[in-house]
XYZ file of C-alpha atoms in Angstrom:
69
model
C 25.404 90.781 158.258
C 24.599 94.021 159.961
C 27.113 96.568 161.258
C 27.123 95.183 164.794
C 27.788 91.654 163.536
C 30.619 92.897 161.301
C 32.212 94.581 164.333
C 31.997 91.396 166.394
C 33.640 89.347 163.638
C 36.302 92.007 163.187
C 37.064 92.046 166.945
C 37.283 88.241 166.975
C 39.718 88.176 164.023
C 41.862 90.956 165.510
C 42.105 89.102 168.829
C 42.682 85.662 167.226
C 45.435 86.862 164.914
C 46.832 89.540 167.276
C 46.519 92.152 164.532
C 44.670 95.421 165.099
C 45.004 96.320 161.390
C 42.363 93.712 160.392
C 39.189 95.293 158.994
C 35.909 93.571 158.083
C 33.875 95.467 155.491
C 30.393 94.884 154.139
C 30.206 93.735 150.526
C 28.088 95.695 148.043
C 24.852 93.822 147.207
C 25.722 90.899 149.491
C 24.320 90.264 152.983
C 25.775 86.789 153.635
C 29.433 87.707 153.528
C 32.014 90.407 154.177
C 35.479 91.284 152.916
C 38.505 91.083 155.192
C 41.504 93.400 154.860
C 44.803 93.971 156.618
C 45.366 97.663 156.122
C 44.454 98.266 152.462
C 45.245 94.707 151.319
C 42.319 92.379 150.648
C 43.020 88.972 152.278
C 39.760 87.049 152.212
C 36.017 86.683 152.710
C 34.005 85.794 155.791
C 30.797 83.897 154.911
C 27.767 83.707 157.215
C 26.103 80.286 157.617
C 22.628 80.656 159.133
C 21.399 77.106 158.392
C 19.046 75.463 160.871
C 19.053 78.588 163.068
C 22.685 78.113 164.149
C 24.856 81.046 163.041
C 28.471 80.372 162.181
C 31.133 82.052 160.100
C 33.649 80.685 157.644
C 36.814 82.620 156.736
C 38.294 81.846 153.309
C 41.690 83.101 152.251
C 43.313 82.243 148.931
C 47.077 82.215 148.626
C 48.498 82.682 145.101
C 51.762 81.017 144.158
C 53.175 84.486 143.393
C 52.494 85.442 147.018
C 54.903 82.737 148.184
C 57.898 84.089 146.283
């Protein structure tokens, strides 16, 4: 994903979750995904799916049992 695409995804996530602290950052050595942060805390990965010419994005967030305590 290029810089413009990362900015579009970031704007979408900020609007969807009503949180201006969300940041989408490029991953080193990866072009098909980006890291998602709230402030300095890593919360997940956005993956790009470009299969059959249709672009879509998948956001994956893991929740550890220790996070629930």
